[in-house]
Coordinates of C-alpha atoms in Angstrom, one line a residue:
X170 CA 64.9 148.1 185.2
X171 CA 64.8 145.3 182.7
X172 CA 64.7 141.6 183.6
X173 CA 65.8 139.6 180.4
X174 CA 64.3 136.1 180.0
X175 CA 66.8 133.6 178.2
X176 CA 65.5 131.1 175.5
X177 CA 66.5 128.3 178.2
X178 CA 64.1 129.9 180.5
X179 CA 66.5 131.4 182.8
X180 CA 66.4 135.0 184.0
X181 CA 68.9 137.9 184.5
X182 CA 67.7 140.9 186.2
X183 CA 69.6 144.2 185.6
X184 CA 69.7 147.5 187.9
X185 CA 69.8 149.5 184.4
X186 CA 69.1 149.6 180.9
X187 CA 71.5 147.2 178.9
X188 CA 72.4 146.4 175.3
X189 CA 72.0 142.9 173.7
X190 CA 76.0 142.4 174.0
X191 CA 75.8 143.3 177.7
X192 CA 73.6 140.5 178.4
X193 CA 76.2 138.2 176.3
X194 CA 78.8 139.7 178.5
X195 CA 76.9 138.9 181.4
X196 CA 76.6 135.3 180.5
X197 CA 80.5 135.2 179.3
X198 CA 83.1 136.5 177.7
X199 CA 83.0 133.7 174.9
X200 CA 79.5 134.4 174.1
X201 CA 80.5 138.0 174.2
X202 CA 82.9 137.8 171.5
X203 CA 80.9 135.7 169.5
X204 CA 77.9 137.9 169.6
X205 CA 76.9 139.4 166.0
X206 CA 73.2 140.7 167.0
X207 CA 70.2 139.7 169.1
X208 CA 66.5 138.8 169.2
X209 CA 64.5 140.9 171.8
X210 CA 61.0 139.5 171.7
X211 CA 61.3 137.7 168.6
X212 CA 62.8 140.8 166.7
X213 CA 66.3 141.0 165.2
X214 CA 68.6 144.0 166.5
X215 CA 71.8 144.9 166.6
X216 CA 74.3 143.9 169.3
X217 CA 74.5 147.3 170.5
X218 CA 70.6 147.5 170.7
X219 CA 69.4 149.0 174.1
X220 CA 67.0 146.9 176.3
X221 CA 65.3 148.9 178.9
X222 CA 62.1 146.8 179.8
X223 CA 61.4 143.0 180.6
X224 CA 62.2 141.3 177.4
X225 CA 62.9 137.8 176.0
X226 CA 66.4 138.0 174.5
X227 CA 68.2 135.4 172.3
X228 CA 72.0 135.9 171.6
X229 CA 72.5 135.6 167.5
X230 CA 76.2 134.2 166.6
X231 CA 77.8 132.9 163.9
X232 CA 75.9 129.3 164.5
X233 CA 72.4 130.9 164.0
X234 CA 71.0 131.4 160.6
X235 CA 70.2 134.7 161.2
X236 CA 73.6 135.3 162.1
X237 CA 74.9 134.0 158.8
X238 CA 72.5 136.2 157.1
X239 CA 73.9 138.9 159.0
X240 CA 77.4 138.4 158.1
X241 CA 76.5 138.2 154.1
X242 CA 74.6 141.5 154.3
X243 CA 77.3 143.1 156.3
X244 CA 79.8 141.7 153.8
X245 CA 78.0 143.5 151.1
X246 CA 78.3 146.8 153.1
X247 CA 81.9 146.2 153.2
X248 CA 82.2 145.5 149.6
X249 CA 80.3 148.8 148.8
X250 CA 82.8 150.6 151.1
X251 CA 85.6 149.1 149.3
X252 CA 84.4 150.2 145.8
X253 CA 83.5 153.4 147.0
X254 CA 87.2 154.0 148.2
X255 CA 88.6 152.9 145.0
X256 CA 85.8 154.1 142.8
X257 CA 84.6 157.4 144.2
X258 CA 82.4 158.2 141.5
X259 CA 80.5 154.7 141.3
X260 CA 77.1 155.4 143.0
X261 CA 75.7 152.7 145.4
X262 CA 72.2 151.2 144.8
X263 CA 70.9 148.3 146.1
X264 CA 72.6 145.3 148.1
X265 CA 71.0 142.2 149.2
X266 CA 71.8 138.8 150.4
X267 CA 71.2 135.7 148.3
X268 CA 71.5 132.2 148.8
X269 CA 75.1 131.6 149.7
X270 CA 76.2 135.1 149.5
X271 CA 75.2 138.5 148.4
X272 CA 75.2 141.2 145.7
X273 CA 75.5 144.9 145.6
X274 CA 74.8 147.0 142.3
X275 CA 76.8 149.7 141.3
X276 CA 76.1 152.8 138.5
X277 CA 79.5 153.3 137.2
X278 CA 80.8 154.5 133.9
X279 CA 82.9 151.7 132.9
X280 CA 82.6 148.1 133.3
X281 CA 84.4 146.4 136.5
X282 CA 87.2 144.1 135.2
X283 CA 88.4 140.7 137.1
X284 CA 91.4 143.1 137.9
X285 CA 89.2 145.1 139.7
X286 CA 87.5 142.6 141.5
X287 CA 90.8 141.4 143.0
X288 CA 91.5 145.3 144.2
X289 CA 88.0 145.5 145.8
X290 CA 88.2 142.1 147.5
X291 CA 91.9 143.2 148.8
X292 CA 90.4 146.5 150.3
X293 CA 87.7 144.8 151.9
X294 CA 90.1 142.2 153.7
X295 CA 92.0 145.7 154.8
X296 CA 89.0 147.3 156.3
X297 CA 87.7 144.0 158.0
X298 CA 91.4 144.0 159.6
X299 CA 90.5 147.6 160.9
X300 CA 88.0 146.4 162.9
X301 CA 85.7 149.4 161.9
X302 CA 82.5 150.1 164.5
X303 CA 79.2 149.7 163.0
X304 CA 76.9 152.4 164.2
X305 CA 73.4 152.9 163.4
X306 CA 71.7 156.2 163.5
X307 CA 68.3 157.6 162.6
X308 CA 67.6 160.5 160.0
X309 CA 64.3 162.4 158.8
X310 CA 63.3 161.4 155.4
X311 CA 63.5 164.5 153.9
X312 CA 67.1 165.2 155.4
X313 CA 68.3 162.0 154.3
X314 CA 67.0 162.4 150.7
X315 CA 69.5 165.8 150.7
X316 CA 72.3 164.2 152.6
X317 CA 72.6 161.3 149.9
X318 CA 71.8 163.7 147.1
X319 CA 74.7 166.1 148.5
X320 CA 76.8 163.1 148.3
X321 CA 75.7 162.2 144.7
X322 CA 73.9 159.1 145.8
X323 CA 71.0 159.6 143.4
X324 CA 69.7 156.3 143.4
X325 CA 69.9 156.2 147.3
X326 CA 68.1 159.5 147.2
X327 CA 65.5 158.1 145.0
X328 CA 64.7 155.3 147.2
X329 CA 64.3 157.3 150.2
X330 CA 62.1 159.6 148.4
X331 CA 59.7 156.5 147.9
X332 CA 59.4 156.0 151.6
X333 CA 56.5 158.3 153.4
X334 CA 57.1 161.4 154.6
X335 CA 57.5 161.8 158.6
X336 CA 59.4 158.4 158.7
X337 CA 62.8 158.1 160.2
X338 CA 65.4 156.8 157.9
X339 CA 67.9 153.8 159.5
X340 CA 71.6 154.3 158.4
X341 CA 74.9 152.6 159.4
X342 CA 78.3 153.8 159.2
X343 CA 81.6 152.3 159.3
X344 CA 84.8 154.3 159.0
X345 CA 83.9 156.8 156.1
X346 CA 81.4 155.1 154.5
X347 CA 77.5 155.6 155.3
X348 CA 74.8 153.2 154.0
X349 CA 70.8 153.3 154.0
X350 CA 69.8 150.2 155.9
X351 CA 67.4 148.8 158.3
X352 CA 69.9 146.5 159.4
X353 CA 70.8 144.6 161.5
X354 CA 74.7 144.5 161.0
X355 CA 77.8 143.1 163.0
X356 CA 79.1 145.1 165.6
X357 CA 82.2 145.7 163.8
X358 CA 83.9 144.8 160.6
X359 CA 86.4 142.5 162.4
X360 CA 83.7 140.1 162.4
X361 CA 83.9 139.6 158.6
X362 CA 86.7 136.9 158.2
X363 CA 85.7 134.9 155.2
X364 CA 84.4 136.1 151.8
X365 CA 85.2 136.0 148.2
X366 CA 83.9 138.1 145.1
X367 CA 82.9 135.5 142.3
X368 CA 81.7 137.6 139.2
X369 CA 80.2 140.6 137.5
X370 CA 76.8 140.7 135.9
X371 CA 74.4 143.4 134.3
X372 CA 71.5 144.3 136.1
X373 CA 68.7 146.9 135.4
X374 CA 67.8 149.3 138.3
X375 CA 64.9 148.1 140.1
X376 CA 64.5 145.2 137.7
X377 CA 63.0 147.0 135.2
X378 CA 64.4 146.8 131.6
X379 CA 63.4 150.3 130.8
X380 CA 65.5 151.4 133.4
X381 CA 69.1 152.2 133.1
X382 CA 71.5 149.1 133.4
X383 CA 73.6 149.0 136.4
X384 CA 76.7 146.6 137.2
X385 CA 76.1 143.7 139.9
X386 CA 78.9 142.4 141.8
X387 CA 78.4 139.0 143.5
X388 CA 79.9 137.6 146.4
X389 CA 80.1 134.9 148.9
X390 CA 80.7 135.1 152.9
X391 CA 80.8 132.6 155.5
X392 CA 81.6 132.3 159.3
X393 CA 84.8 130.8 158.8
X394 CA 87.5 130.2 156.2
X395 CA 86.6 126.2 156.3
X396 CA 83.5 126.8 155.0
X397 CA 84.1 129.6 152.5
X398 CA 86.9 126.8 151.1
X399 CA 84.1 124.2 151.1
X400 CA 81.8 126.2 149.2
X401 CA 84.0 127.2 146.6
X402 CA 84.9 123.7 146.3
X403 CA 81.4 123.0 145.3
X404 CA 81.1 125.9 143.1
X405 CA 83.9 124.4 141.0
X406 CA 82.4 121.2 141.1
X407 CA 79.0 122.8 139.8
X408 CA 80.9 124.6 137.0
X409 CA 82.4 121.0 135.9
X410 CA 79.0 119.8 136.0
X411 CA 77.5 123.0 134.3
X412 CA 74.7 121.6 131.9
X413 CA 75.6 124.2 129.1
X414 CA 78.8 123.3 129.1
X415 CA 78.3 119.2 129.0
X416 CA 75.2 119.7 126.6
X417 CA 77.7 121.2 124.3
X418 CA 80.4 118.5 124.5
X419 CA 78.0 115.7 124.2
X420 CA 76.0 117.4 121.6
X421 CA 72.6 117.2 123.4
X422 CA 70.8 120.8 122.6
X423 CA 71.6 124.1 121.5
X424 CA 70.0 127.9 121.9
X425 CA 70.2 129.5 118.6
X426 CA 70.6 133.2 118.6
X427 CA 68.9 133.4 115.2
X428 CA 65.8 132.1 116.8
X429 CA 66.0 134.0 119.9
X430 CA 67.1 133.3 123.4
X431 CA 65.2 131.0 125.7
X432 CA 64.1 128.5 123.0
X433 CA 65.7 125.1 123.2
X434 CA 66.6 123.0 120.1
X435 CA 67.0 119.3 121.1
X436 CA 69.8 117.8 119.0
X437 CA 69.3 114.2 118.3
X438 CA 71.4 112.6 121.1
X439 CA 69.5 114.9 123.4
X440 CA 66.2 114.0 122.1
X441 CA 66.8 110.4 122.5
X442 CA 67.2 111.1 126.3
X443 CA 64.0 113.1 126.1
X444 CA 62.2 110.4 124.4
X445 CA 63.1 107.8 127.1
X446 CA 62.2 110.3 129.8
X447 CA 58.7 110.8 128.3
X448 CA 58.5 107.2 127.6
X449 CA 59.1 106.3 131.4
X450 CA 56.7 109.2 132.3
X451 CA 53.8 107.9 130.0
X452 CA 54.3 104.5 131.3
X453 CA 54.0 105.4 135.1
X454 CA 51.0 107.7 134.5
X455 CA 48.9 104.9 132.7
X456 CA 50.1 102.3 135.3
X457 CA 48.4 105.2 137.8
X458 CA 45.3 105.5 136.1
X459 CA 45.7 108.9 134.2
X460 CA 44.2 109.7 130.9
X461 CA 46.1 111.5 128.3
X462 CA 45.0 114.4 126.8
X463 CA 46.4 117.3 124.4
X464 CA 45.7 120.8 124.1
X465 CA 46.5 124.0 121.6
X466 CA 49.0 126.2 121.9
X467 CA 47.4 129.3 121.6
X468 CA 43.5 130.4 122.4
X469 CA 41.4 133.4 122.6
X470 CA 42.2 136.3 125.1
X471 CA 38.8 136.0 126.6
X472 CA 39.6 132.6 128.1
X473 CA 42.6 133.9 130.0
X474 CA 40.5 136.7 131.4
X475 CA 38.2 134.1 132.5
X476 CA 40.9 132.0 134.2
X477 CA 42.3 135.3 135.5
X478 CA 45.6 135.0 133.9
X479 CA 45.4 138.0 131.9
X480 CA 45.2 139.7 135.1
X481 CA 47.3 138.3 137.6
X482 CA 50.0 136.5 135.3
X483 CA 50.3 139.4 132.6
X484 CA 53.8 140.0 132.9
X485 CA 54.8 136.8 132.1
X486 CA 52.7 136.4 129.2
X487 CA 53.3 137.4 125.6
X488 CA 51.5 140.1 123.8
X489 CA 48.1 138.8 121.9
X490 CA 48.1 138.1 118.5
X491 CA 45.3 139.6 116.3
X492 CA 43.5 137.8 113.6
X493 CA 40.1 138.5 112.3
X494 CA 39.5 141.1 114.9
X495 CA 39.9 138.5 117.7
X496 CA 43.0 138.6 120.0
X497 CA 44.9 135.2 120.4
X498 CA 47.4 134.4 123.2
X499 CA 50.0 131.6 123.5
X500 CA 49.4 129.9 126.3
X501 CA 51.7 130.3 129.6
X502 CA 49.7 127.0 131.4
X503 CA 47.8 124.2 130.2
X504 CA 45.0 124.2 133.1
X505 CA 42.3 126.3 131.4
X506 CA 42.3 123.9 128.6
X507 CA 41.9 120.9 130.3
X508 CA 38.9 123.0 132.5
X509 CA 37.3 123.3 129.3
X510 CA 37.6 119.7 128.4
X511 CA 35.8 118.9 131.6
X512 CA 33.3 121.2 131.1
X513 CA 32.4 119.6 127.7
X514 CA 29.9 117.7 128.9
X515 CA 28.2 117.3 132.5
X516 CA 29.8 114.7 135.0
X517 CA 28.3 112.7 137.6
X518 CA 30.2 112.1 141.2
X519 CA 30.7 108.6 139.9
X520 CA 33.0 110.0 137.2
X521 CA 35.3 111.4 139.5
X522 CA 38.0 111.6 140.0
X523 CA 39.2 112.3 136.5
X524 CA 43.0 112.2 136.1
X525 CA 44.4 113.9 132.9
X526 CA 48.1 114.5 132.3
X527 CA 49.6 116.2 129.3
X528 CA 53.3 116.8 128.3
X529 CA 52.0 120.6 127.2
X530 CA 54.4 123.1 125.8
X531 CA 53.8 126.5 127.3
X532 CA 55.5 130.0 126.7
X533 CA 56.4 132.6 129.2
X534 CA 57.8 135.8 128.7
X535 CA 61.3 135.9 130.6
X536 CA 63.9 139.0 130.5
X537 CA 66.9 137.9 128.6
X538 CA 69.4 138.6 131.6
X539 CA 67.2 135.7 133.3
X540 CA 67.5 133.3 130.8
X541 CA 70.0 130.4 131.7
X542 CA 70.5 127.4 129.7
X543 CA 67.9 124.7 130.1
X544 CA 67.3 126.2 133.5
X545 CA 65.1 129.4 132.7
X546 CA 63.7 129.5 129.3
X547 CA 61.0 131.1 127.3
X548 CA 59.4 128.1 125.7
X549 CA 59.3 124.6 127.5
X550 CA 57.3 121.5 128.3
X551 CA 55.6 121.0 131.9
X552 CA 54.8 117.5 132.7
X553 CA 51.2 118.8 133.5
X554 CA 48.4 116.8 134.9
X555 CA 45.1 117.9 136.6
X556 CA 42.9 115.7 139.0
X557 CA 39.3 116.7 139.2
X558 CA 38.0 115.1 142.5
X559 CA 35.4 115.5 145.2
X560 CA 36.3 116.9 148.8
X561 CA 36.3 113.5 150.4
X562 CA 38.8 111.9 147.5
X563 CA 41.4 114.7 148.1
X564 CA 43.6 113.0 150.8
X565 CA 43.5 109.7 148.8
X566 CA 44.7 111.5 145.7
X567 CA 47.2 113.5 147.1
X568 CA 48.7 110.2 148.6
X569 CA 48.7 108.7 145.4
X570 CA 50.4 111.6 143.7
X571 CA 53.0 111.6 146.8
X572 CA 53.8 107.8 145.9
X573 CA 54.0 108.4 142.1
X574 CA 56.1 111.7 142.6
X575 CA 58.6 109.8 144.8
X576 CA 59.1 106.7 142.7
X577 CA 59.5 108.5 139.5
X578 CA 62.3 110.7 141.4
X579 CA 64.0 107.9 142.8
X580 CA 63.8 106.2 139.3
X581 CA 65.9 109.1 137.9
X582 CA 68.4 108.7 140.8
X583 CA 67.4 111.2 143.3
X584 CA 67.1 109.9 147.1
X585 CA 67.1 112.9 149.3
X586 CA 63.8 115.0 149.4
X587 CA 62.6 118.3 151.2
X588 CA 58.8 118.2 151.7
X589 CA 57.0 121.8 152.1
X590 CA 53.2 122.2 153.0
X591 CA 52.1 125.9 152.2
X592 CA 49.0 127.4 154.0
X593 CA 46.4 130.1 153.4
X594 CA 47.8 133.4 152.3
X595 CA 45.9 136.6 153.2
X596 CA 44.5 137.2 149.7
X597 CA 43.2 133.7 149.4
X598 CA 40.0 133.0 147.8
X599 CA 37.4 130.2 149.2
X600 CA 36.0 129.9 152.4
X601 CA 37.8 129.4 155.3
X602 CA 36.2 125.8 155.9
X603 CA 37.3 124.8 152.7
X604 CA 40.8 125.9 153.1
X605 CA 41.0 124.4 156.6
X606 CA 39.7 120.9 155.2
X607 CA 42.1 121.1 152.2
X608 CA 45.1 122.1 154.2
X609 CA 44.1 119.3 156.8
X610 CA 43.8 117.0 153.8
X611 CA 47.3 117.6 152.3
X612 CA 48.9 117.5 156.2
X613 CA 47.4 114.0 156.6
X614 CA 48.4 112.7 153.2
X615 CA 51.7 114.1 153.9
X616 CA 52.1 112.6 157.5
X617 CA 50.5 108.9 156.4
X618 CA 53.4 108.7 153.9
X619 CA 55.6 109.1 156.8
X620 CA 57.5 111.9 155.7
X621 CA 59.2 114.8 157.5
X622 CA 57.7 118.1 156.2
X623 CA 58.1 122.0 157.0
X624 CA 55.0 124.4 157.1
X625 CA 55.0 127.8 155.4
X626 CA 52.6 129.4 156.9
X627 CA 50.6 131.9 154.4
X628 CA 52.9 130.5 151.7
X629 CA 49.9 129.0 149.6
X630 CA 48.8 130.2 146.3
X631 CA 45.6 132.5 146.6
X632 CA 43.6 129.5 145.0
X633 CA 44.8 126.9 147.4
X634 CA 47.1 125.2 149.7
X635 CA 50.1 123.2 148.1
X636 CA 52.8 120.9 148.4
X637 CA 56.2 121.3 147.1
X638 CA 59.1 118.7 146.9
X639 CA 62.7 119.6 146.5
X640 CA 65.2 117.0 145.3
X641 CA 68.9 117.2 146.5
X642 CA 71.5 116.5 143.8
X643 CA 75.0 114.7 143.6
X644 CA 76.5 117.6 145.2
X645 CA 73.9 118.7 147.8
X646 CA 71.9 121.5 145.7
X647 CA 68.2 121.7 146.1
X648 CA 65.9 121.8 143.0
X649 CA 62.1 122.7 143.2
X650 CA 60.6 120.2 140.9
X651 CA 57.3 118.6 141.9
X652 CA 54.3 120.3 143.1
X653 CA 50.9 119.3 144.1
X654 CA 48.4 122.2 144.6
X655 CA 44.7 122.5 145.2
X656 CA 42.4 125.0 143.4
X657 CA 39.3 126.5 144.1
X658 CA 39.5 129.0 142.1
X659 CA 39.3 128.0 138.6
X660 CA 36.2 125.9 139.4
X661 CA 34.5 129.0 140.4
X662 CA 35.7 131.0 137.5
X663 CA 34.7 128.6 135.0
X664 CA 31.3 127.6 136.9
X665 CA 32.6 124.0 136.8
X666 CA 30.2 121.2 138.4
X667 CA 29.4 118.0 139.0
X668 CA 26.1 116.0 139.8
X669 CA 26.3 114.8 143.4
X670 CA 24.7 111.8 144.6
X671 CA 21.6 113.8 145.7
X672 CA 21.5 115.1 142.7
X673 CA 22.6 118.4 143.7
X674 CA 25.1 120.3 141.2
X675 CA 28.4 120.8 143.2
X676 CA 31.9 122.2 142.4
X677 CA 34.9 119.7 142.0
X678 CA 38.1 120.1 143.6
X679 CA 40.8 120.8 141.2
X680 CA 44.3 119.4 141.8
X681 CA 47.4 120.7 139.7
X682 CA 50.1 118.6 140.0
X683 CA 53.7 118.1 138.4
X684 CA 56.3 115.9 138.9
X685 CA 59.2 116.9 136.8
X686 CA 58.6 120.8 136.7
X687 CA 59.5 121.1 133.1
X688 CA 61.2 118.6 130.9
X689 CA 63.9 121.2 130.0
X690 CA 64.9 122.3 133.5
X691 CA 64.7 118.5 134.6
X692 CA 66.6 117.4 131.7
X693 CA 69.2 120.4 133.0
X694 CA 69.3 119.0 136.6
X695 CA 69.8 115.5 135.6
X696 CA 72.9 116.4 133.3
X697 CA 74.5 118.3 136.3
X698 CA 73.3 115.5 138.8
X699 CA 74.9 112.6 136.4
X700 CA 77.7 115.0 135.4
X701 CA 76.5 113.8 131.8
X702 CA 77.3 110.3 133.0
X703 CA 73.7 109.0 132.3
X704 CA 72.7 105.6 133.7
X705 CA 72.5 103.2 130.6
X706 CA 68.9 103.3 130.4
X707 CA 69.1 107.0 129.7
X708 CA 72.3 107.1 127.9
X709 CA 72.1 108.4 124.3
X710 CA 74.6 106.0 123.4
X711 CA 74.3 102.8 125.2
X712 CA 77.2 100.9 123.5
X713 CA 80.0 102.0 121.1
X714 CA 81.5 99.2 118.9
X715 CA 85.1 100.2 118.3
X716 CA 87.4 98.4 115.6
X717 CA 91.2 97.9 116.0
X718 CA 91.4 97.8 112.4
X719 CA 89.6 97.6 109.1
X720 CA 89.6 93.9 108.8
X721 CA 87.0 94.0 111.7
X722 CA 84.4 96.4 109.8
X723 CA 82.2 94.1 108.3
X724 CA 81.7 92.1 111.8
X725 CA 81.3 95.7 113.8
X726 CA 78.4 96.3 111.3
X727 CA 76.7 92.8 112.1
X728 CA 77.2 93.5 115.8
X729 CA 75.9 97.0 115.9
X730 CA 72.8 95.7 113.6
X731 CA 72.3 92.8 115.9
X732 CA 72.3 95.1 119.1
X733 CA 70.0 97.5 117.4
X734 CA 67.7 95.0 116.4
X735 CA 67.3 94.3 120.0
X736 CA 66.2 98.1 120.6
X737 CA 69.1 99.2 122.0
X738 CA 71.0 102.4 121.3
X739 CA 74.2 101.5 119.5
X740 CA 76.9 103.0 117.2
X741 CA 80.2 102.1 115.8
X742 CA 83.5 103.9 115.2
X743 CA 85.2 102.5 111.9
X744 CA 87.7 105.3 111.5
X745 CA 91.2 104.7 110.8
X746 CA 92.5 105.6 114.4
X747 CA 94.3 103.9 117.2
X748 CA 92.2 101.8 119.4
X749 CA 93.7 103.6 122.3
X750 CA 92.4 107.2 120.9
X751 CA 88.8 105.8 120.3
X752 CA 88.4 104.4 123.9
X753 CA 89.5 107.8 125.1
X754 CA 87.4 110.0 122.8
X755 CA 84.3 107.7 123.6
X756 CA 85.2 107.6 127.3
X757 CA 84.9 111.5 127.4
X758 CA 81.7 111.1 125.7
X759 CA 80.2 109.2 128.5
X760 CA 79.3 105.9 126.7
X761 CA 78.4 103.2 129.4
X762 CA 79.7 100.6 127.2
X763 CA 83.0 100.2 124.8
X764 CA 82.9 96.8 122.7
X765 CA 86.1 96.5 121.2
X766 CA 86.7 94.1 118.1
X767 CA 90.0 92.6 117.1
X768 CA 90.6 89.6 115.0
X769 CA 90.1 87.0 117.9
X770 CA 86.7 88.5 119.0
X771 CA 85.7 88.8 115.1
X772 CA 86.8 84.7 114.3
X773 CA 84.8 83.9 117.7
X774 CA 81.7 85.9 117.4
X775 CA 82.7 87.7 120.7
X776 CA 83.0 91.3 122.0
X777 CA 85.6 92.6 124.2
X778 CA 83.7 94.6 126.8
X779 CA 84.9 97.9 128.9
X780 CA 83.2 100.3 130.7
X781 CA 83.2 104.1 130.5
X782 CA 85.1 104.0 134.0
X783 CA 87.8 101.8 132.6
X784 CA 86.7 98.3 134.2
X785 CA 87.3 95.6 131.8
X786 CA 84.5 92.9 131.8
X787 CA 86.4 90.5 129.5
X788 CA 85.3 89.1 126.2
X789 CA 81.5 87.7 125.7
X790 CA 79.3 86.5 123.1
X791 CA 76.9 89.3 121.6
X792 CA 74.2 87.5 122.9
X793 CA 75.5 87.3 126.5
X794 CA 76.4 91.1 126.2
X795 CA 72.8 92.0 124.9
X796 CA 71.3 89.9 127.6
X797 CA 73.4 91.9 130.3
X798 CA 72.5 95.4 128.7
X799 CA 68.9 94.0 128.4
X800 CA 68.6 93.2 132.2
X801 CA 70.4 96.8 133.2
X802 CA 67.8 98.9 130.8
X803 CA 64.9 97.1 132.3
X804 CA 65.8 97.7 135.9
X805 CA 66.6 101.3 135.2
X806 CA 69.7 101.4 137.3
X807 CA 71.1 104.7 138.1

């Protein structure tokens, strides 16, 4: 008879087999009521899972990450049940959890409308109130294929048919609804108390554009209504900060349909910000000892075969172009070009490390449905760099990269970071000894910098371990931008060498690193982080000169010219409009400083200074304002 060991080390013995829920009841009624599932010997199971032998058992509630995940997955099934009741001809396909929620794909002969979503959500609430038991059962694979085919669920039957013969299929039933799922699920629908359907989008069956288009209904689910409310408020704030909306309002960039999706057109004001980002990036890299290189946009296909991209990255690459019986390929990455430059001559151990940086534009094939403003594009500029070094230099170089990364990100206004170390995967290249040394070097670099970090065991690239740094924006969202990756693969593939101190030929270690990730995506993150209120050093227009009447027009031109001569981005509004209208308009354009000119300011050679937040800084000379602006820009305040 089973003896159960709980996470605190205590043991409970039973004289008969028990379920996870029985164990929870034995501990206390409060825990039993909160039980969603359990962990038996580390494996997630349903609350009704039976334990008939000694086991380590943990009770899973909505306070556990696994519990929240189960709530979201179970809510996806609740949605599918509601859809089938309201739209019986709809076919159910796949419904996983995603960050903060879930989705389910349906095959239906017409598009779901916002009114349909309201009806579905209402029915979901009714089903939750019925507190329907959720029960698991097993069925033979072939029997399950026939079962779902007889129900008219061809997509489910296709999924099951792809499972090897002889395997039992796990099904879950709640009321009149049966679904294919490995589970676990909540004990009953009454556990689902806080959810909201958010939108409908298109999705190809199994993510293949050659397959039919399905309808994907998205939703979010939380343990309680307060958490749901907080999340919905965050979504509203994220919508208010949407970089596509703000980019259009401020005339920063566009995506032109005539040119094709996923290709960014930088308008003058957006290009000003980009120039400032790049200027700072170049300055910081020059100080950090990097040299700058520039590489082509295409190369012979043979190069991509040597690098391995033509094999392992083919799906993200465009088809080659034929010219004079040769195939040329748009570059998806810059690394092979930097390798070729390294190999252009033989290097000594004294030459290393070599630090080469490039703002290199790359092109990647993306499905049109995956494109999203600046965040997911087809052509973008990587702030790329590669360091070629000896094994004994890895740790010092990585520490320097971390220092540079944090300084750059903090200058752009990001203060909170998550650091992740990813280790050797199963399909890795290179010896265990090299991997151990490289991983130890990365770990040591992180720890010597005093950074907290998590470890993703087996999550490294096949060619080497890596460090990823995620930033948190103003509303708490995480963005993956910066990465440091060690590479043993390309040096081997390209037969890279350096002459060691003992005159032997050795392989250099290659470090891939990016601080911003891509200029386009980072710019999108910046727009949303600041909600378009860029710090003065980045703002496309740092000050707007506003006249009260046309009598100040000539003086406004003088002020504008004087400040531009000092290197500031200043414009003037000489329109015959009321000053209140002008102030409101340029405040909405998020201009940091508004310089109001009336007869008195003209007579005294001064400007009346207001900030975009509405603060009145009073009257000052043009020189005094210029000095204030100079100090603010130079310090890169944010």
